[in-house]
Amino acid sequence: MAMAALRREGRRFAAPIISPQPLNPFRSSISSAEDQAFLGVRSISTQIVRNRMKSVKNIQKITKAMKMVAASKLRAIQTRAENSRGLWQPFTALLGDTPSVDVKKNVIVTISSDKGLCGGINSTSVKISRALHKLNSGPEKESKYVVLGEKAKAQLVRDSKQNIELCITELQKNPLNYTQVSVLADDILKNVEYDALRIVFNKFQSVVSFVPTAATVLSPEVVEREAESGGKLGELDNYEIEGGETKSEVLQNLTEFQFSCVMFNAVLENACSEQGARMSAMDSSSRNAGDMLDRLTLTYNRTRQASITTELTEIISGASALEG
Amino acid sequence: MIRRASTGLLSRSIVAGVHHRHFSSTEVPGADELFMMAWKRIMPNLDPPKTPLAFTRLRPSSISAADIASKLTVNLVSPYSEFSNREVDMVIVPATTGQMGILPGHMASISELKPGVLTIHDENDVIKYFISSGFAFIHSNSVADIMATEAVPIEKVDPASVQNRLVEFNQKLSSASTDLEKAEAQIGVDVLVALNSALSE
């Protein structure tokens, strides 16, 4: 430290004589930065550090605000998601859930968010969808994607563009309700040929835990086939169908209703997971910004003190040179 | 290793429960074995997704014919609310074939519902809900699941607005030109007529 100061002194002797400019702190710090860079000493000028501190502080404020917003949105939507959880239970009780069912036409419905900054939930959904696609493609089988949400669309378009049947975005423009989701489900059922629909979403277990889940809805023909062949759906024949309609019509209504119920719950759970993931991502981001700010403050103080020391040594050595 | 042990336990419980009705028994809900194995083969590094089976609530086990439960367990679910595991004496649902009464020990059946009043009799209480269509499943273990797209308690329905809307929809029905408009107006009239009669009971 002292050697560096002496070395700096040596260079400085020439400077004040040649260019009689008033010594101001900015100039000395900038020139000291240049000198120090020239000498190979690592340091940053205070101006630069101050700019960085300002921007990091702004980032911290913004991420803290985003966390609060996500927390309030989560509170609003969490009660609705919990109320909708009972909706698909009777269907699973009656028809079971068989993700290992072997069908020709699979449709994978991937639910994701439109906005980013929500952690890794969209990537997890896409990974699971790709894995399901791999599981269900073979010589006679094929699988197609129906994508809800911008984020999954961006990821899937890159390598599976030809397999995407439908893309739906801006789902959360209006608050989610059952009517909207049932219209959406109707659209999907009308436009896409399917034997089995696999809905991939993130189930909201708690504010810090989101479980990727895949729910399977079968088409009425497959339900009949499975019922005849026995196994899990074999008991379905014991149920008497009330009403004047034929069994296949009732089954069709039933599977369509099941799809819209499962979709409603899936969309709500995914929205909750998105807000929860955003909360934790913004929280860790503001904590990181705080840490960075602490480190920058230390650097700033050190730089400031070093430049003051330089000033003092210049003045003192100049004065002692004049005396002596 | 732990996972293999637990899958062994699960498969044993599934095999043991085979003579029960599978989807309404008390066995621990597990995962689909074939799916898990196929997943592990293709993607050994990624955890398989959970399936709804892992999240289903337990249901009472099926009971033989000799031993019928004394009360009916009813679950009324709608997209916005649920009302589950209430033990009641009788439920009357508005099926498409007319009002259907469900008592404990009713035969297993699946029925579609039309807009109408759902009555729940519990000892001496009578609770009425208006439901706008849905499905009702009755399992042989005296569990009834009623899924409705909307279920409102009758007290919350406002008679005056029902009358106004009925007039409005009747007008729409008479002035409808396309089949689609006619169908929509007819649906509106059906629901409101049912609401009307429900309120007047």
CSV table of C-alpha atoms in Angstrom, one decimal, chain A residues 98-243:
chain,number,residue,atom,x,y,z
A,98,THR,CA,-54.8,-44.7,-16.2
A,99,PRO,CA,-51.9,-42.8,-17.7
A,100,SER,CA,-50.5,-46.1,-19.0
A,101,VAL,CA,-53.4,-46.6,-21.4
A,102,ASP,CA,-52.4,-47.6,-24.9
A,103,VAL,CA,-54.1,-45.5,-27.5
A,104,LYS,CA,-53.3,-44.4,-31.1
A,105,LYS,CA,-54.0,-40.7,-30.9
A,106,ASN,CA,-52.6,-38.9,-27.8
A,107,VAL,CA,-53.0,-35.2,-27.3
A,108,ILE,CA,-50.8,-33.5,-24.7
A,109,VAL,CA,-52.3,-30.3,-23.3
A,110,THR,CA,-49.5,-28.3,-21.8
A,111,ILE,CA,-50.6,-25.5,-19.5
A,112,SER,CA,-48.1,-22.7,-18.8
A,113,SER,CA,-48.0,-19.0,-18.0
A,114,ASP,CA,-47.9,-16.0,-20.4
A,115,LYS,CA,-45.6,-13.9,-18.3
A,116,GLY,CA,-42.1,-14.8,-17.3
A,117,LEU,CA,-40.0,-14.3,-14.2
A,118,CYS,CA,-41.7,-17.1,-12.5
A,119,GLY,CA,-38.9,-19.6,-11.8
A,120,GLY,CA,-38.7,-23.0,-13.4
A,121,ILE,CA,-42.3,-24.1,-13.6
A,122,ASN,CA,-42.7,-23.6,-17.3
A,123,SER,CA,-39.5,-25.5,-18.1
A,124,THR,CA,-40.7,-28.4,-15.9
A,125,SER,CA,-44.0,-28.6,-17.7
A,126,VAL,CA,-42.3,-28.6,-21.1
A,127,LYS,CA,-39.9,-31.3,-20.0
A,128,ILE,CA,-42.7,-33.5,-18.8
A,129,SER,CA,-44.7,-32.9,-22.0
A,130,ARG,CA,-41.7,-33.8,-24.1
A,131,ALA,CA,-41.2,-37.0,-22.0
A,132,LEU,CA,-44.8,-37.9,-22.4
A,133,HIS,CA,-44.5,-37.3,-26.1
A,134,LYS,CA,-41.6,-39.7,-26.3
A,135,LEU,CA,-43.4,-42.3,-24.2
A,136,ASN,CA,-46.4,-42.2,-26.5
A,137,SER,CA,-44.8,-42.1,-29.9
A,138,GLY,CA,-44.1,-45.3,-31.6
A,139,PRO,CA,-44.9,-47.2,-34.8
A,140,GLU,CA,-48.7,-46.9,-34.5
A,141,LYS,CA,-49.1,-44.2,-32.0
A,142,GLU,CA,-48.8,-40.5,-32.4
A,143,SER,CA,-49.0,-37.6,-30.1
A,144,LYS,CA,-49.8,-34.0,-30.7
A,145,TYR,CA,-49.5,-30.9,-28.5
A,146,VAL,CA,-52.1,-28.3,-27.6
A,147,VAL,CA,-50.3,-25.4,-25.9
A,148,LEU,CA,-51.8,-22.9,-23.5
A,149,GLY,CA,-49.6,-20.0,-22.6
A,150,GLU,CA,-46.8,-18.1,-24.3
A,151,LYS,CA,-43.9,-19.6,-22.4
A,152,ALA,CA,-44.5,-23.2,-23.4
A,153,LYS,CA,-45.2,-22.2,-26.9
A,154,ALA,CA,-41.9,-20.5,-27.2
A,155,GLN,CA,-40.1,-23.6,-26.0
A,156,LEU,CA,-42.0,-26.2,-27.9
A,157,VAL,CA,-42.1,-24.3,-31.2
A,158,ARG,CA,-38.3,-24.7,-31.3
A,159,ASP,CA,-38.2,-28.4,-31.9
A,160,SER,CA,-41.8,-29.7,-32.2
A,161,LYS,CA,-43.4,-27.2,-34.4
A,162,GLN,CA,-45.1,-29.7,-36.7
A,163,ASN,CA,-46.7,-31.5,-33.7
A,164,ILE,CA,-48.5,-28.5,-32.3
A,165,GLU,CA,-52.2,-28.5,-33.1
A,166,LEU,CA,-53.5,-25.5,-31.2
A,167,CYS,CA,-51.9,-22.5,-29.4
A,168,ILE,CA,-54.0,-20.5,-26.9
A,169,THR,CA,-52.6,-17.5,-25.2
A,170,GLU,CA,-53.8,-14.6,-23.0
A,171,LEU,CA,-55.8,-16.9,-20.8
A,172,GLN,CA,-55.7,-14.7,-17.7
A,173,LYS,CA,-56.7,-11.5,-19.3
A,174,ASN,CA,-60.1,-11.8,-17.6
A,175,PRO,CA,-60.4,-13.5,-14.2
A,176,LEU,CA,-60.6,-17.3,-14.8
A,177,ASN,CA,-64.1,-18.7,-14.6
A,178,TYR,CA,-65.7,-22.0,-15.5
A,179,THR,CA,-67.6,-20.6,-18.5
A,180,GLN,CA,-64.4,-19.5,-20.2
A,181,VAL,CA,-62.7,-22.7,-19.6
A,182,SER,CA,-65.6,-24.8,-20.8
A,183,VAL,CA,-65.7,-22.9,-24.0
A,184,LEU,CA,-62.0,-23.5,-24.4
A,185,ALA,CA,-62.4,-27.2,-23.7
A,186,ASP,CA,-65.2,-27.3,-26.3
A,187,ASP,CA,-62.9,-25.7,-28.8
A,188,ILE,CA,-60.2,-28.2,-28.2
A,189,LEU,CA,-62.5,-31.2,-28.3
A,190,LYS,CA,-64.0,-30.0,-31.6
A,191,ASN,CA,-60.8,-29.3,-33.4
A,192,VAL,CA,-58.5,-32.0,-32.3
A,193,GLU,CA,-58.9,-35.7,-32.9
A,194,TYR,CA,-58.0,-37.6,-29.8
A,195,ASP,CA,-58.2,-41.0,-28.1
A,196,ALA,CA,-56.6,-39.8,-24.9
A,197,LEU,CA,-55.9,-36.3,-23.6
A,198,ARG,CA,-53.1,-35.8,-21.2
A,199,ILE,CA,-53.1,-32.5,-19.3
A,200,VAL,CA,-49.8,-31.4,-17.9
A,201,PHE,CA,-49.8,-28.7,-15.3
A,202,ASN,CA,-48.2,-27.7,-12.0
A,203,LYS,CA,-50.3,-28.6,-9.0
A,204,PHE,CA,-50.1,-26.0,-6.2
A,205,GLN,CA,-49.2,-27.8,-2.9
A,206,SER,CA,-47.9,-24.8,-0.9
A,207,VAL,CA,-46.3,-21.5,-1.6
A,208,VAL,CA,-42.9,-23.1,-2.0
A,209,SER,CA,-43.9,-26.4,-3.5
A,210,PHE,CA,-45.3,-27.1,-7.0
A,211,VAL,CA,-45.7,-30.6,-8.2
A,212,PRO,CA,-45.8,-31.4,-11.9
A,213,THR,CA,-48.9,-33.5,-12.6
A,214,ALA,CA,-50.4,-35.2,-15.6
A,215,ALA,CA,-54.1,-36.0,-15.7
A,216,THR,CA,-55.5,-38.4,-18.3
A,217,VAL,CA,-59.0,-38.1,-19.9
A,218,LEU,CA,-60.1,-40.8,-22.3
A,219,SER,CA,-62.4,-40.5,-25.2
A,220,PRO,CA,-65.8,-42.3,-24.9
A,221,GLU,CA,-64.8,-45.0,-27.4
A,222,VAL,CA,-61.7,-45.8,-25.4
A,223,VAL,CA,-63.7,-45.9,-22.2
A,224,GLU,CA,-66.0,-48.4,-23.7
A,225,ARG,CA,-63.1,-50.5,-24.9
A,226,GLU,CA,-61.4,-50.5,-21.5
A,227,ALA,CA,-64.7,-51.3,-19.8
A,228,GLU,CA,-65.2,-54.3,-22.0
A,229,SER,CA,-61.7,-55.5,-21.6
A,230,GLY,CA,-62.0,-55.5,-17.8
A,231,GLY,CA,-59.3,-54.1,-15.5
A,232,LYS,CA,-59.9,-50.8,-13.8
A,233,LEU,CA,-62.9,-49.7,-15.8
A,234,GLY,CA,-64.5,-53.2,-15.8
A,235,GLU,CA,-66.9,-52.2,-13.0
A,236,LEU,CA,-68.4,-49.5,-15.2
A,237,ASP,CA,-70.9,-51.9,-16.7
A,238,ASN,CA,-72.5,-52.4,-13.3
A,239,TYR,CA,-73.7,-48.9,-13.3
A,240,GLU,CA,-77.1,-48.5,-14.6
A,241,ILE,CA,-77.6,-45.5,-17.0
A,242,GLU,CA,-80.6,-43.5,-16.1
A,243,GLY,CA,-82.3,-41.6,-18.7
